XYZ file of C-alpha atoms in Angstrom:
392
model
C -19.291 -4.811 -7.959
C -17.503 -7.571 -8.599
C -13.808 -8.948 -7.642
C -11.864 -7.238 -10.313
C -8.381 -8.859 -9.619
C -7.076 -11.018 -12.367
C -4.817 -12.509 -9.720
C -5.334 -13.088 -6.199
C -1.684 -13.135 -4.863
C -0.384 -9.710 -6.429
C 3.516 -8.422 -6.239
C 4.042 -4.721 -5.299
C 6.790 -2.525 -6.901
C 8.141 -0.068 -4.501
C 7.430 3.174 -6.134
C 7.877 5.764 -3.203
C 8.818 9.288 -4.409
C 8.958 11.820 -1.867
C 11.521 13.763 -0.147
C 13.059 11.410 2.967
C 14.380 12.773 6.159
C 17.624 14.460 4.945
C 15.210 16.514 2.303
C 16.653 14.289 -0.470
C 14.398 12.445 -3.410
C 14.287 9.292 -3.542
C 13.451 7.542 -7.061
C 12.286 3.912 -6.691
C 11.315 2.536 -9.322
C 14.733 3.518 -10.656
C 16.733 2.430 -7.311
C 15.457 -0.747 -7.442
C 16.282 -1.119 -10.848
C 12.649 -2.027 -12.209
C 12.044 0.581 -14.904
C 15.211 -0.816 -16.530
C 13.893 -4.533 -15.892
C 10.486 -4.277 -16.048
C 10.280 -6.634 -18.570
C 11.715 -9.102 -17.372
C 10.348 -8.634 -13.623
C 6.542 -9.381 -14.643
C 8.061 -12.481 -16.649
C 9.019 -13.182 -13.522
C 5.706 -13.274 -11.862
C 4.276 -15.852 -13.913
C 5.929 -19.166 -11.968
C 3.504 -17.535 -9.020
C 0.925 -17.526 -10.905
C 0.505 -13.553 -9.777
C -0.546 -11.110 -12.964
C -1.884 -8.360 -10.797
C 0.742 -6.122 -9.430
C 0.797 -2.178 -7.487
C 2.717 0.620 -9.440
C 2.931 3.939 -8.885
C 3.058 7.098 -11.511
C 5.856 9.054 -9.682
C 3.536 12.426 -9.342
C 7.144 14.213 -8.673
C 7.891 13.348 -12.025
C 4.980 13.156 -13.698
C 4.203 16.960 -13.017
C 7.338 18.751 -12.824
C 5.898 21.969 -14.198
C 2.406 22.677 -12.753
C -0.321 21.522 -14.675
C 2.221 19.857 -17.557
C 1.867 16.103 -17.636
C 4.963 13.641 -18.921
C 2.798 10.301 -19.118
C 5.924 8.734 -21.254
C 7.278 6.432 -18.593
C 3.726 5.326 -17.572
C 2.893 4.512 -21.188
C 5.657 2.327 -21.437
C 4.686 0.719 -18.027
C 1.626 -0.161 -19.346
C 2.627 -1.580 -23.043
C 4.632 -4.086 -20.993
C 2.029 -5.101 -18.823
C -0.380 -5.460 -21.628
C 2.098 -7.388 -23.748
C 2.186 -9.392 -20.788
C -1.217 -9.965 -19.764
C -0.327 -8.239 -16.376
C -3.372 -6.265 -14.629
C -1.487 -2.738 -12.942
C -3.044 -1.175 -9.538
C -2.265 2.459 -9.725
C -0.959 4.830 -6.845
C -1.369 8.431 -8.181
C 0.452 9.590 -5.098
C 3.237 7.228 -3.098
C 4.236 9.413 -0.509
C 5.481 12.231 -3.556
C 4.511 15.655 -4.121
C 6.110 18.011 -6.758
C 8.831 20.043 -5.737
C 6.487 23.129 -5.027
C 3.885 21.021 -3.172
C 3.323 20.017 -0.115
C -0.290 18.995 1.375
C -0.092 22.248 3.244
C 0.032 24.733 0.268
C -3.266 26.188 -0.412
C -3.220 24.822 -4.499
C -2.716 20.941 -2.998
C -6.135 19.805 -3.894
C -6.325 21.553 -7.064
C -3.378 20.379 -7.999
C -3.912 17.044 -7.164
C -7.201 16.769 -8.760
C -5.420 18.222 -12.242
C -3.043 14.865 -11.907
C -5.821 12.471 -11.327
C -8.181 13.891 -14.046
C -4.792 13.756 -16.462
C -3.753 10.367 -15.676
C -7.799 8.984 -15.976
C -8.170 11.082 -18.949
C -4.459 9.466 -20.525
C -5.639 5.803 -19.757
C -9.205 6.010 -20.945
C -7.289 7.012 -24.202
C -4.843 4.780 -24.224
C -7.207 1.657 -23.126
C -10.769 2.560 -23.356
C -12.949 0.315 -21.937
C -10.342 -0.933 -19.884
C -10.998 -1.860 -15.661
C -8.703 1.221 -13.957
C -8.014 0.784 -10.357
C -6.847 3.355 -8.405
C -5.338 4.177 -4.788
C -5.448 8.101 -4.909
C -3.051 8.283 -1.721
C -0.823 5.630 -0.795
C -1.481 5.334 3.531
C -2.777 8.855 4.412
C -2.742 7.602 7.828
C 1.101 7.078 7.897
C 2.411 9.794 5.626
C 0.626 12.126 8.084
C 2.345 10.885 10.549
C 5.832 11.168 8.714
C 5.484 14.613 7.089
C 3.321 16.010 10.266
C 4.535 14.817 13.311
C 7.993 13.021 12.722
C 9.656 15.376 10.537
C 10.458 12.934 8.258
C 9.183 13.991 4.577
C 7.504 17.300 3.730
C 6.416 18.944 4.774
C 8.687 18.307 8.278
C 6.283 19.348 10.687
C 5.221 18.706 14.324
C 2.125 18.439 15.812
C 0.368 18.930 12.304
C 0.259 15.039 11.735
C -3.960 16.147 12.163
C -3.532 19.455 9.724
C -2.051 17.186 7.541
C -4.271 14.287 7.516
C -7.055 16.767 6.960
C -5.227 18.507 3.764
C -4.781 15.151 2.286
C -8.000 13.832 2.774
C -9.855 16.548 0.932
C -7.512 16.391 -1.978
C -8.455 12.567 -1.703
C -11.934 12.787 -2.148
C -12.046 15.647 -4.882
C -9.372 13.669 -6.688
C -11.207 10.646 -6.358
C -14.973 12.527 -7.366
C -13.490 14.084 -10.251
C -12.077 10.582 -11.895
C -15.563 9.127 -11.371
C -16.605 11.742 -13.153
C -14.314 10.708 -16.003
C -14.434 7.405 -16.038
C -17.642 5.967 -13.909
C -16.242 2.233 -13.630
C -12.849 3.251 -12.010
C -12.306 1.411 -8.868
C -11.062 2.911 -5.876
C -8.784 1.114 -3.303
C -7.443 2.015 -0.125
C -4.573 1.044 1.199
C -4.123 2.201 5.239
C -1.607 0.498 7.631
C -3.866 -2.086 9.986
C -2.420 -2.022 13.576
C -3.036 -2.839 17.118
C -1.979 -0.003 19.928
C -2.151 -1.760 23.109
C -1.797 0.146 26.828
C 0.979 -1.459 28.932
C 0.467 -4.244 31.118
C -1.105 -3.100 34.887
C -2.065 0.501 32.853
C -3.857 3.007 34.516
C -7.299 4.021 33.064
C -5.270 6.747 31.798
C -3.443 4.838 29.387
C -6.210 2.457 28.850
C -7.574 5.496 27.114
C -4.662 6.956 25.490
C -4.159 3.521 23.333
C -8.074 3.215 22.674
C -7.555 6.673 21.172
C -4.771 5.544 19.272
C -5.955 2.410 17.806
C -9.305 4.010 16.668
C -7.493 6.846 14.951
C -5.926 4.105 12.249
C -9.500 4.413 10.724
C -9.456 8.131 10.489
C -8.647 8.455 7.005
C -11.292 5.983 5.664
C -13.326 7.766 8.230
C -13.086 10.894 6.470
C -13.248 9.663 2.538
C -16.818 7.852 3.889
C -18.067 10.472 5.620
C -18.357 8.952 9.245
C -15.785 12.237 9.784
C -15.610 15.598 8.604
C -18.618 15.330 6.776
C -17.989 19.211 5.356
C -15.414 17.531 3.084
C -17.784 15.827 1.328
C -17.046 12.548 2.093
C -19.530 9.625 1.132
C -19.249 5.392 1.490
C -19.816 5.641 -2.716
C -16.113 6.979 -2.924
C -14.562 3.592 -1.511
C -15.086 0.695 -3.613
C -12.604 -1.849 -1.930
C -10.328 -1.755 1.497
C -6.377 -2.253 1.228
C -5.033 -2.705 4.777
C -1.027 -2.856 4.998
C 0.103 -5.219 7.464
C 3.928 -5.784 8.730
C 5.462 -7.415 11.662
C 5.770 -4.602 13.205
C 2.125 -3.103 13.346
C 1.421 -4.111 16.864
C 2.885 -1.676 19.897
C 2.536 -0.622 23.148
C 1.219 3.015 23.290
C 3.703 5.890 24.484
C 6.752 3.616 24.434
C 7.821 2.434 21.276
C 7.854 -1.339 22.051
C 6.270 -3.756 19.865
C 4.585 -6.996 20.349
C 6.702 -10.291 18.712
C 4.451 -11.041 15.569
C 4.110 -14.263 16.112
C 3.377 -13.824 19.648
C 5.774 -15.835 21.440
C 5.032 -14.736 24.488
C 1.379 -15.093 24.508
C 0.833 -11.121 25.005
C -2.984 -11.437 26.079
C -2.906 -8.154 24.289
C -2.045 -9.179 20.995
C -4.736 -9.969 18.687
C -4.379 -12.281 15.510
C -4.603 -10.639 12.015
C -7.491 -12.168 11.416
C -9.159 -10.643 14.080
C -7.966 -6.935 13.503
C -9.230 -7.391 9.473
C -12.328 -8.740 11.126
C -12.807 -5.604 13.349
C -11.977 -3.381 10.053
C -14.123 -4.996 7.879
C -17.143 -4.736 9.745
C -16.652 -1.177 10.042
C -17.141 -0.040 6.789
C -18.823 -3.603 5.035
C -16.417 -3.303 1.724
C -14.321 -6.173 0.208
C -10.960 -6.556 1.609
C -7.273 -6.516 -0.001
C -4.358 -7.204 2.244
C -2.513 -4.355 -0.301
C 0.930 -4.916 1.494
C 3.047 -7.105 3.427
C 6.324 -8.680 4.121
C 9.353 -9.373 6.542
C 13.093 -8.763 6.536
C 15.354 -11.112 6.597
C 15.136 -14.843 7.325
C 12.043 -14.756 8.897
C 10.322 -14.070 5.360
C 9.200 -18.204 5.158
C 7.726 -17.909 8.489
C 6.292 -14.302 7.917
C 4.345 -15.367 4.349
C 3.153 -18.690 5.927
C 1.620 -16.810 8.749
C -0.252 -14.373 6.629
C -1.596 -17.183 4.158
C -2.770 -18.931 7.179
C -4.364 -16.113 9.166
C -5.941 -15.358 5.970
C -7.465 -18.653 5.361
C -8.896 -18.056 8.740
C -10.880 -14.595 8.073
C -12.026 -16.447 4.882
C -13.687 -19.659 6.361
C -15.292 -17.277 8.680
C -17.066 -15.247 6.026
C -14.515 -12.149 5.055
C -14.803 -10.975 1.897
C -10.687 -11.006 1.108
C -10.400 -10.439 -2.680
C -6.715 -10.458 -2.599
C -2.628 -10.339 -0.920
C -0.322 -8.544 -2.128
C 3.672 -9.422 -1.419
C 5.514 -6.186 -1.264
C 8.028 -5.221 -1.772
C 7.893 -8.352 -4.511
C 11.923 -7.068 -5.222
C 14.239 -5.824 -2.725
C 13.999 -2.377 -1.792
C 17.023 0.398 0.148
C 15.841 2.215 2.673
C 14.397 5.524 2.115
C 17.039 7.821 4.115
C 19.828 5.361 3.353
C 19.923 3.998 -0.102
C 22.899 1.891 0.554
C 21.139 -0.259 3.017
C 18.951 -2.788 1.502
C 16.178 -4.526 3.718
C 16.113 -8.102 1.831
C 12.440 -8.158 2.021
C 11.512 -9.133 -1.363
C 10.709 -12.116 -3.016
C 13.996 -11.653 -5.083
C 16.725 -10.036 -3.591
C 19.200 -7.636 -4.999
C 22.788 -9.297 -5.534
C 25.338 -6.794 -6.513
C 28.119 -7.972 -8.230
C 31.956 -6.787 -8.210
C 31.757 -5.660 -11.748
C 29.033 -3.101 -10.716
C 26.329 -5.394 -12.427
C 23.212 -5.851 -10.345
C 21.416 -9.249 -10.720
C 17.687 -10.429 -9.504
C 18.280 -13.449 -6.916
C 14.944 -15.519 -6.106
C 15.216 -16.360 -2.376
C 14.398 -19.965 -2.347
C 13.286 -20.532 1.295
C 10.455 -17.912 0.786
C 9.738 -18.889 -2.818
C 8.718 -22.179 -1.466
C 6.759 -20.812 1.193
C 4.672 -18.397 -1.187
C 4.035 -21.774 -2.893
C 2.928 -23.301 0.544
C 0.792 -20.226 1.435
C -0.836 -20.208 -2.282
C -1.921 -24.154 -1.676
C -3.208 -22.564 1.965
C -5.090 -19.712 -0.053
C -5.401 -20.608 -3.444
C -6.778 -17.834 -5.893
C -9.488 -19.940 -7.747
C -11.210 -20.928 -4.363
C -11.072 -17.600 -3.552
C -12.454 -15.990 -7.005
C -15.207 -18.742 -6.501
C -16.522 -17.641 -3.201
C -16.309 -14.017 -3.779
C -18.075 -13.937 -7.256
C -21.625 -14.168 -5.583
C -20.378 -11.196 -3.381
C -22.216 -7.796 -4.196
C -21.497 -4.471 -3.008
């Protein structure tokens, strides 16, 4: 296999789905405004030179009636991309079931595999010979977490952040053995949240244990879709083609105390590790090409933030790391999920809302520039050179 990325720095469209905490949906592709400006949003892209970008299909809305498929809105997605010359990296489920779903209900698999062999089946129509890549399930890991254990999306448990994970993962890998069945080529990306869980400082072996535990479980769900785990679901390291690993400045805490470590370790925490390190550690655990599938900062920080990934990146590269790719996302600004009127000013354009009710794209400058510093740091075409001669 071969990098299939037409760009190396990619944008991400938030296209979450689900139910949030107050059992509301949330919609956003149409929040943020980008099924209305899609258009112009990957015209957008081009000063960055990025033409690869993540979108999702909105399974709540794709399936509203079991088994029925409404592909409309993704067809139009993808005329504009190809009028564009803009390579899409599908999610086939962001964190959104149907209405009547959750990963708990004893049709989830089947049902999932119906919308991945519908949307493979759609696409190979619409664009055959085509590349396809695919995340089946956008962060198992986390959304297990949420809808298991937090109570914060369906299916609002606790303690079932395990029964969950497990639910999810099968769907996963029937979903994702059925649309290799379809279409042979697809590509299949992951995309889990890479963290650090640390014991507190003068722990007792106790603890030391406890975060050890909890760091190793971030590699559960690739676990499980490679067959290192539950082998009875039928797991095998042919299902994963390529590794996404989502990395924010907040992905570094203390176990049992929800306390993270300053990203850019200003205290010189001997426990914190550098990013290049913790995609080292993942990478030789599985031996698949790496994509760093999400990642941003809030706020002012977001110069700082970008020129710390581009740099830690250039690091894992030099020292071998096959890193086919960064995605920026959210590329646009994004609300928060259980309070839509609070935006986090995280994108690379922010949302400026104007007292006539009209809503405008606003490139933020500082980061813009620092993208362009990061891009000189990692440029795509050294990149696509080195990882050409790289066979899986």
């Amino acid at each position: 296999m071969r990098n299939p990325f037409k760009s190396f720095w990619m944008g991400g469209f938030e296209c979450a789905d689900h139910l949030n905490a107050f059992g509301n949906r949330v919609d956003f592709l149409e929040l943020t405004n980008h099924l209305r400006n899609i258009e112009s949003d990957y015209k957008n892209l081009a000063e960055f030179a990025i033409s690869t970008v993540r979108e999702g299909i909105r399974w709540s809305f794709v399936e509203r009636v079991p088994y029925q498929y409404d592909f409309n809105i993704v067809k139009i997605m993808l005329l504009e991309a190809h009028k564009q010359g803009i390579q899409q990296v599908w999610d086939i489920c962001h964190f959104g079931y149907p209405d009547d779903l959750t990963p708990l209900h004893p049709h989830f698999t089947v049902r999932f595999v119906g919308i991945c062999k519908a949307f493979v089946e759609m696409f190979k129509a619409e664009y055959p010979g085509e590349t396809l890549i695919v995340t089946p399930i956008n962060e198992v890991s986390f959304i297990s977490w949420l809808g298991g254990d937090a109570r914060g999306t369906s299916p609002y448990g606790v303690h079932l952040g395990w029964e969950v994970k497990y639910a999810l993962m099968r769907a996963y890998i029937a979903g994702v053995k059925a649309m290799k069945e379809i279409l042979p080529g697809i590509h299949i990306l992951t995309t889990e949240p890479l963290v650090n869980v640390i014991p507190p400082l003068n722990c007792s072996e106790e603890e030391k244990i406890s975060a050890r535990n909890a760091h190793l479980n971030q590699f559960q769900s690739v676990d499980i879709l490679t067959g290192i785990m539950c082998p009875e679901l039928g797991g095998s390291p042919d299902l994963l083609d390529m590794l996404g690993f989502n990395y924010y400045y907040n992905n570094q805490w203390i176990v049992g105390t929800g306390d993270f470590l300053k990203w850019a370790n200003e205290d010189l925490d001997p426990r914190w590790k550098p990013f290049n390190q913790l995609l080292k550690e993942a990478y030789e655990r599985y031996h698949k090409p790496v994509v760093l599938t999400e990642t941003s900062h809030p706020g002012e920080d977001r110069p700082q933030w970008i020129d710390f990934i581009g740099k830690e990146s250039r690091k894992a590269i030099s020292e071998g790391l096959p890193i086919w790719g960064i995605c920026i996302y959210p590329i646009i600004d994004r609300p928060d999920w259980d309070d839509t009127q609070y935006w986090h000013h995280s994108g690379l354009w922010d949302e400026n809302f104007l007292v006539s009710g009209e809503r405008r794209r606003i490139l933020n400058l500082p980061y813009a520039n620092a993208l362009k510093q990061a891009q000189k740091i990692v440029p795509g075409k050294l990149n696509t050179d080195y990882l050409l001669s790289y066979e899986i």
